[in-house]
PDB file of C-alpha atoms in Angstrom:
ATOM      1  CA  MET A 138       5.477  -9.844  13.717  1.00 61.00           C
ATOM      2  CA  ILE A 139       1.865 -10.753  13.047  1.00 87.00           C
ATOM      3  CA  MET A 140      -0.115  -8.869  10.426  1.00 94.00           C
ATOM      4  CA  LEU A 141      -3.529  -7.498  11.328  1.00 96.00           C
ATOM      5  CA  PHE A 142      -5.913  -8.479   8.549  1.00 97.00           C
ATOM      6  CA  GLU A 143      -8.976  -6.387   9.365  1.00 97.00           C
ATOM      7  CA  ASN A 144     -11.404  -8.495   7.335  1.00 98.00           C
ATOM      8  CA  LEU A 145      -9.970 -11.987   7.882  1.00 98.00           C
ATOM      9  CA  ASP A 146     -13.160 -13.645   9.066  1.00 98.00           C
ATOM     10  CA  GLU A 147     -15.514 -16.501   8.272  1.00 98.00           C
ATOM     11  CA  ARG A 148     -17.139 -14.418   5.520  1.00 98.00           C
ATOM     12  CA  THR A 149     -13.842 -13.717   3.729  1.00 99.00           C
ATOM     13  CA  ARG A 150     -12.065 -17.074   4.154  1.00 99.00           C
ATOM     14  CA  PRO A 151     -14.154 -18.991   1.543  1.00 99.00           C
ATOM     15  CA  PHE A 152     -13.305 -16.329  -1.050  1.00 99.00           C
ATOM     16  CA  ILE A 153      -9.602 -16.662  -0.216  1.00 99.00           C
ATOM     17  CA  ARG A 154      -9.853 -20.426  -0.558  1.00 98.00           C
ATOM     18  CA  ALA A 155     -11.542 -20.024  -3.955  1.00 99.00           C
ATOM     19  CA  GLU A 156      -8.592 -17.947  -5.179  1.00 98.00           C
ATOM     20  CA  VAL A 157      -6.082 -20.566  -4.021  1.00 98.00           C
ATOM     21  CA  GLU A 158      -8.104 -23.289  -5.754  1.00 98.00           C
ATOM     22  CA  LEU A 159      -8.216 -21.176  -8.931  1.00 98.00           C
ATOM     23  CA  ASP A 160      -4.421 -20.961  -9.033  1.00 97.00           C
ATOM     24  CA  ILE A 161      -4.077 -24.685  -8.323  1.00 97.00           C
ATOM     25  CA  THR A 162      -6.580 -25.590 -11.055  1.00 98.00           C
ATOM     26  CA  ASN A 163      -4.808 -23.322 -13.552  1.00 96.00           C
ATOM     27  CA  ALA A 164      -1.342 -24.551 -12.471  1.00 95.00           C
ATOM     28  CA  LYS A 165      -0.421 -20.957 -11.560  1.00 94.00           C
ATOM     29  CA  LEU A 166       0.271 -21.346  -7.841  1.00 95.00           C
ATOM     30  CA  TYR A 167       3.582 -19.695  -6.968  1.00 93.00           C
ATOM     31  CA  ILE A 168       6.013 -22.195  -5.443  1.00 94.00           C
ATOM     32  CA  SER A 169       9.158 -20.565  -4.079  1.00 94.00           C
ATOM     33  CA  LYS A 170      12.521 -21.961  -5.129  1.00 94.00           C
ATOM     34  CA  ARG A 171      13.540 -21.559  -1.499  1.00 96.00           C
ATOM     35  CA  LEU A 172      11.278 -24.462  -0.544  1.00 97.00           C
ATOM     36  CA  SER A 173      13.020 -27.797  -0.155  1.00 98.00           C
ATOM     37  CA  GLU A 174      11.635 -30.925  -1.788  1.00 97.00           C
ATOM     38  CA  ASN A 175       9.796 -31.629   1.476  1.00 96.00           C
ATOM     39  CA  GLY A 176       8.553 -28.029   1.615  1.00 97.00           C
ATOM     40  CA  GLY A 177       7.295 -28.203  -1.951  1.00 96.00           C
ATOM     41  CA  LYS A 178       5.318 -31.355  -1.160  1.00 97.00           C
ATOM     42  CA  ASP A 179       3.719 -29.817   1.939  1.00 98.00           C
ATOM     43  CA  TYR A 180       3.215 -26.270   0.660  1.00 98.00           C
ATOM     44  CA  VAL A 181      -0.253 -26.525  -0.883  1.00 98.00           C
ATOM     45  CA  ASN A 182      -1.809 -28.312   2.086  1.00 98.00           C
ATOM     46  CA  LEU A 183      -0.201 -25.907   4.559  1.00 99.00           C
ATOM     47  CA  LEU A 184      -1.424 -22.909   2.554  1.00 98.00           C
ATOM     48  CA  LYS A 185      -4.967 -24.298   2.449  1.00 98.00           C
ATOM     49  CA  GLU A 186      -4.906 -25.014   6.187  1.00 98.00           C
ATOM     50  CA  ALA A 187      -3.573 -21.525   6.953  1.00 98.00           C
ATOM     51  CA  ILE A 188      -6.295 -19.762   4.975  1.00 97.00           C
ATOM     52  CA  THR A 189      -9.040 -22.036   6.284  1.00 97.00           C
ATOM     53  CA  SER A 190      -8.230 -21.934   9.997  1.00 97.00           C
ATOM     54  CA  TYR A 191      -5.148 -19.888  10.848  1.00 98.00           C
ATOM     55  CA  ASP A 192      -3.085 -16.919   9.659  1.00 97.00           C
ATOM     56  CA  GLU A 193       0.243 -16.001   8.091  1.00 96.00           C
ATOM     57  CA  ALA A 194       2.131 -16.436  11.392  1.00 96.00           C
ATOM     58  CA  TRP A 195       0.994 -20.066  11.685  1.00 98.00           C
ATOM     59  CA  PHE A 196       1.854 -20.597   8.019  1.00 98.00           C
ATOM     60  CA  ALA A 197       5.359 -19.163   8.548  1.00 97.00           C
ATOM     61  CA  GLN A 198       5.897 -21.354  11.586  1.00 98.00           C
ATOM     62  CA  GLN A 199       4.879 -24.469   9.659  1.00 98.00           C
ATOM     63  CA  LEU A 200       7.127 -23.577   6.721  1.00 98.00           C
ATOM     64  CA  SER A 201      10.082 -23.163   9.081  1.00 98.00           C
ATOM     65  CA  LEU A 202       9.704 -26.715  10.452  1.00 97.00           C
ATOM     66  CA  ASN A 203      10.921 -30.095   9.176  1.00 96.00           C
ATOM     67  CA  GLY A 204      13.460 -28.732   6.725  1.00 96.00           C
ATOM     68  CA  ARG A 205      10.807 -27.179   4.482  1.00 98.00           C
ATOM     69  CA  ILE A 206      13.057 -24.230   3.605  1.00 98.00           C
ATOM     70  CA  ASN A 207      16.416 -24.835   1.951  1.00 97.00           C
ATOM     71  CA  LEU A 208      19.460 -23.665   3.898  1.00 96.00           C
ATOM     72  CA  THR A 209      21.265 -22.300   0.832  1.00 95.00           C
ATOM     73  CA  GLU A 210      20.547 -21.153  -2.704  1.00 94.00           C
ATOM     74  CA  GLU A 211      22.507 -20.478  -5.869  1.00 91.00           C
ATOM     75  CA  ARG A 212      22.973 -16.846  -6.872  1.00 89.00           C
ATOM     76  CA  LYS A 213      24.161 -15.680 -10.238  1.00 88.00           C
ATOM     77  CA  LYS A 214      27.353 -13.750  -9.958  1.00 85.00           C
ATOM     78  CA  GLN A 215      29.533 -12.166 -12.630  1.00 87.00           C
ATOM     79  CA  GLY A 216      31.304 -15.087 -14.220  1.00 85.00           C
ATOM     80  CA  GLY A 217      29.190 -17.847 -12.680  1.00 89.00           C
ATOM     81  CA  TYR A 218      27.238 -18.815  -9.600  1.00 90.00           C
ATOM     82  CA  THR A 219      27.845 -18.753  -5.878  1.00 92.00           C
ATOM     83  CA  THR A 220      26.111 -20.524  -3.009  1.00 93.00           C
ATOM     84  CA  VAL A 221      24.660 -18.236  -0.348  1.00 94.00           C
ATOM     85  CA  LYS A 222      22.824 -18.859   2.896  1.00 96.00           C
ATOM     86  CA  ILE A 223      19.067 -18.288   2.749  1.00 96.00           C
ATOM     87  CA  PRO A 224      17.965 -15.649   5.293  1.00 94.00           C
ATOM     88  CA  GLU A 225      16.472 -16.942   8.535  1.00 94.00           C
ATOM     89  CA  THR A 226      13.377 -14.864   7.765  1.00 94.00           C
ATOM     90  CA  ALA A 227      12.679 -16.688   4.473  1.00 95.00           C
ATOM     91  CA  ALA A 228       9.712 -18.687   5.822  1.00 96.00           C
ATOM     92  CA  GLU A 229       8.157 -15.567   7.349  1.00 95.00           C
ATOM     93  CA  THR A 230       8.666 -13.488   4.203  1.00 92.00           C
ATOM     94  CA  LEU A 231       7.181 -16.189   1.962  1.00 93.00           C
ATOM     95  CA  ALA A 232       4.226 -16.884   4.275  1.00 95.00           C
ATOM     96  CA  GLU A 233       3.365 -13.215   4.799  1.00 93.00           C
ATOM     97  CA  GLY A 234       3.657 -12.378   1.131  1.00 91.00           C
ATOM     98  CA  GLU A 235       1.592 -15.241  -0.236  1.00 94.00           C
ATOM     99  CA  PHE A 236      -1.003 -15.200   2.552  1.00 96.00           C
ATOM    100  CA  ASN A 237      -1.466 -11.450   2.060  1.00 95.00           C
ATOM    101  CA  ARG A 238      -1.781 -11.783  -1.730  1.00 94.00           C
ATOM    102  CA  PHE A 239      -4.491 -14.424  -1.373  1.00 97.00           C
ATOM    103  CA  TYR A 240      -6.181 -12.455   1.425  1.00 97.00           C
ATOM    104  CA  ILE A 241      -6.316  -9.405  -0.858  1.00 96.00           C
ATOM    105  CA  ARG A 242      -7.658 -11.468  -3.762  1.00 97.00           C
ATOM    106  CA  GLY A 243     -10.283 -13.065  -1.529  1.00 98.00           C
ATOM    107  CA  LEU A 244     -11.295  -9.706  -0.095  1.00 98.00           C
ATOM    108  CA  CYS A 245     -11.646  -8.316  -3.626  1.00 98.00           C
ATOM    109  CA  LEU A 246     -14.019 -11.194  -4.442  1.00 99.00           C
ATOM    110  CA  ARG A 247     -15.984 -10.579  -1.249  1.00 99.00           C
ATOM    111  CA  ALA A 248     -16.241  -6.856  -1.974  1.00 99.00           C
ATOM    112  CA  LEU A 249     -17.517  -7.516  -5.488  1.00 99.00           C
ATOM    113  CA  ASP A 250     -19.981 -10.078  -4.118  1.00 98.00           C
ATOM    114  CA  GLU A 251     -21.296  -7.445  -1.687  1.00 98.00           C
ATOM    115  CA  GLY A 252     -21.467  -4.696  -4.318  1.00 98.00           C
ATOM    116  CA  ILE A 253     -18.477  -2.794  -2.906  1.00 98.00           C
ATOM    117  CA  SER A 254     -16.296  -1.355  -5.657  1.00 98.00           C
ATOM    118  CA  ASP A 255     -13.391   0.120  -3.662  1.00 98.00           C
ATOM    119  CA  LEU A 256     -11.030  -1.163  -0.985  1.00 98.00           C
ATOM    120  CA  GLU A 257      -8.795   0.967   1.236  1.00 97.00           C
ATOM    121  CA  VAL A 258      -5.039   0.478   1.539  1.00 96.00           C
ATOM    122  CA  TYR A 259      -3.755   0.294   5.127  1.00 96.00           C
ATOM    123  CA  ARG A 260      -0.682  -0.825   7.039  1.00 94.00           C
ATOM    124  CA  ALA A 261      -1.429  -4.332   8.304  1.00 95.00           C
ATOM    125  CA  LYS A 262       2.036  -4.775   9.827  1.00 93.00           C
ATOM    126  CA  PRO A 263       4.114  -2.113  11.534  1.00 90.00           C
ATOM    127  CA  VAL A 264       7.540  -1.657   9.984  1.00 85.00           C
ATOM    128  CA  ILE A 265      10.588   0.117  11.406  1.00 85.00           C
ATOM    129  CA  ASN A 266      11.550   1.989   8.237  1.00 85.00           C
ATOM    130  CA  PRO A 267       8.471   2.371   6.022  1.00 84.00           C
ATOM    131  CA  ARG A 268       9.142   2.948   2.348  1.00 85.00           C
ATOM    132  CA  PRO A 269       7.963   6.388   1.176  1.00 88.00           C
ATOM    133  CA  ASN A 270       5.961   4.845  -1.691  1.00 86.00           C
ATOM    134  CA  SER A 271       4.235   2.521   0.808  1.00 86.00           C
ATOM    135  CA  GLN A 272       3.404   5.428   3.119  1.00 91.00           C
ATOM    136  CA  ALA A 273       1.902   7.335   0.185  1.00 91.00           C
ATOM    137  CA  LYS A 274      -0.522   4.485  -0.543  1.00 92.00           C
ATOM    138  CA  ILE A 275      -2.013   4.301   2.980  1.00 94.00           C
ATOM    139  CA  GLY A 276      -5.599   5.550   2.981  1.00 96.00           C
ATOM    140  CA  THR A 277      -5.940   5.467  -0.799  1.00 96.00           C
ATOM    141  CA  LYS A 278      -8.786   3.614  -2.477  1.00 97.00           C
ATOM    142  CA  VAL A 279      -8.311   0.924  -5.099  1.00 96.00           C
ATOM    143  CA  LYS A 280     -10.862  -0.672  -7.395  1.00 97.00           C
ATOM    144  CA  ALA A 281     -11.504  -4.222  -6.200  1.00 98.00           C
ATOM    145  CA  GLU A 282     -12.028  -5.532  -9.732  1.00 98.00           C
ATOM    146  CA  LYS A 283      -8.765  -4.051 -11.069  1.00 96.00           C
ATOM    147  CA  LEU A 284      -6.759  -5.174  -8.035  1.00 95.00           C
ATOM    148  CA  LEU A 285      -8.118  -8.715  -8.295  1.00 96.00           C
ATOM    149  CA  GLU A 286      -7.239  -8.885 -11.995  1.00 94.00           C
ATOM    150  CA  ASP A 287      -3.771  -7.460 -11.322  1.00 92.00           C
ATOM    151  CA  LEU A 288      -2.972 -10.035  -8.626  1.00 93.00           C
ATOM    152  CA  ARG A 289      -4.318 -12.905 -10.716  1.00 94.00           C
ATOM    153  CA  VAL A 290      -2.148 -11.962 -13.687  1.00 90.00           C
ATOM    154  CA  ASN A 291       1.022 -10.838 -11.896  1.00 84.00           C
ATOM    155  CA  LEU A 292       2.132 -13.731  -9.722  1.00 79.00           C
ATOM    156  CA  GLY A 293       5.049 -13.404  -7.344  1.00 67.00           C
ATOM    157  CA  ILE A 294       6.226 -10.003  -6.197  1.00 60.00           C
ATOM    158  CA  ASP A 295       5.617  -7.195  -8.705  1.00 59.00           C
ATOM    159  CA  THR A 296       2.133  -6.064  -9.662  1.00 61.00           C
ATOM    160  CA  ALA A 297       0.959  -3.292 -11.949  1.00 53.00           C
ATOM    161  CA  LEU A 298      -0.938  -1.509  -9.146  1.00 56.00           C
ATOM    162  CA  GLY A 299       1.921  -1.907  -6.667  1.00 64.00           C
ATOM    163  CA  LEU A 300      -0.031  -3.834  -4.050  1.00 66.00           C
ATOM    164  CA  PRO A 301       0.892  -5.370  -1.731  1.00 67.00           C
ATOM    165  CA  ASN A 302       4.022  -3.313  -2.636  1.00 62.00           C
ATOM    166  CA  GLY A 303       6.758  -5.902  -2.389  1.00 66.00           C
ATOM    167  CA  PRO A 304       7.997  -8.183   0.358  1.00 71.00           C
ATOM    168  CA  ASN A 305       7.810  -6.853   3.919  1.00 75.00           C
ATOM    169  CA  SER A 306       5.890  -3.693   2.944  1.00 80.00           C
ATOM    170  CA  GLY A 307       3.229  -4.415   5.563  1.00 88.00           C
ATOM    171  CA  LEU A 308       0.492  -3.081   3.275  1.00 92.00           C
ATOM    172  CA  SER A 309      -2.842  -4.742   2.677  1.00 94.00           C
ATOM    173  CA  VAL A 310      -6.423  -3.684   1.978  1.00 96.00           C
ATOM    174  CA  LYS A 311      -9.670  -3.544   3.918  1.00 98.00           C
ATOM    175  CA  LEU A 312     -13.326  -2.905   3.265  1.00 97.00           C
ATOM    176  CA  SER A 313     -13.948   0.829   3.446  1.00 86.00           C
TER     177      SER A 313
END
């Protein structure tokens, strides 16, 4: 399902791009282990294209093509490792999560550029069974500067401020 990014527009996109470039320059861009060799090679260009001209749904579609996602992965099990099938939703989960993180970072930059100190948490994607801690965050305000710093430092899933609140939470932020 497509996420509704309320401030994904031509004003915000350059700020998102700047955040991607910052991670690339600092060699901090998150590259999922679920990407195949081919997926790893294509990932950066697909991410840049998605944030410049498209959205997370396009990004997910591109990641799901041409064998860009591995079919299996190794999982640590008591006494060793086992090979498990990667979920069919892996491309969507990766694309939504990373696109949303960069969207939030870019929107934080835009807000600071426009003298706006707070952003509002909202549900950008409907979910069937919302997590109680996600529901509690909807409508709350977060400091753009603190959120930006948190997302820059805490790469991957967990952040100190709990936004975007894990994979598939559907939460994002908007200008308030």
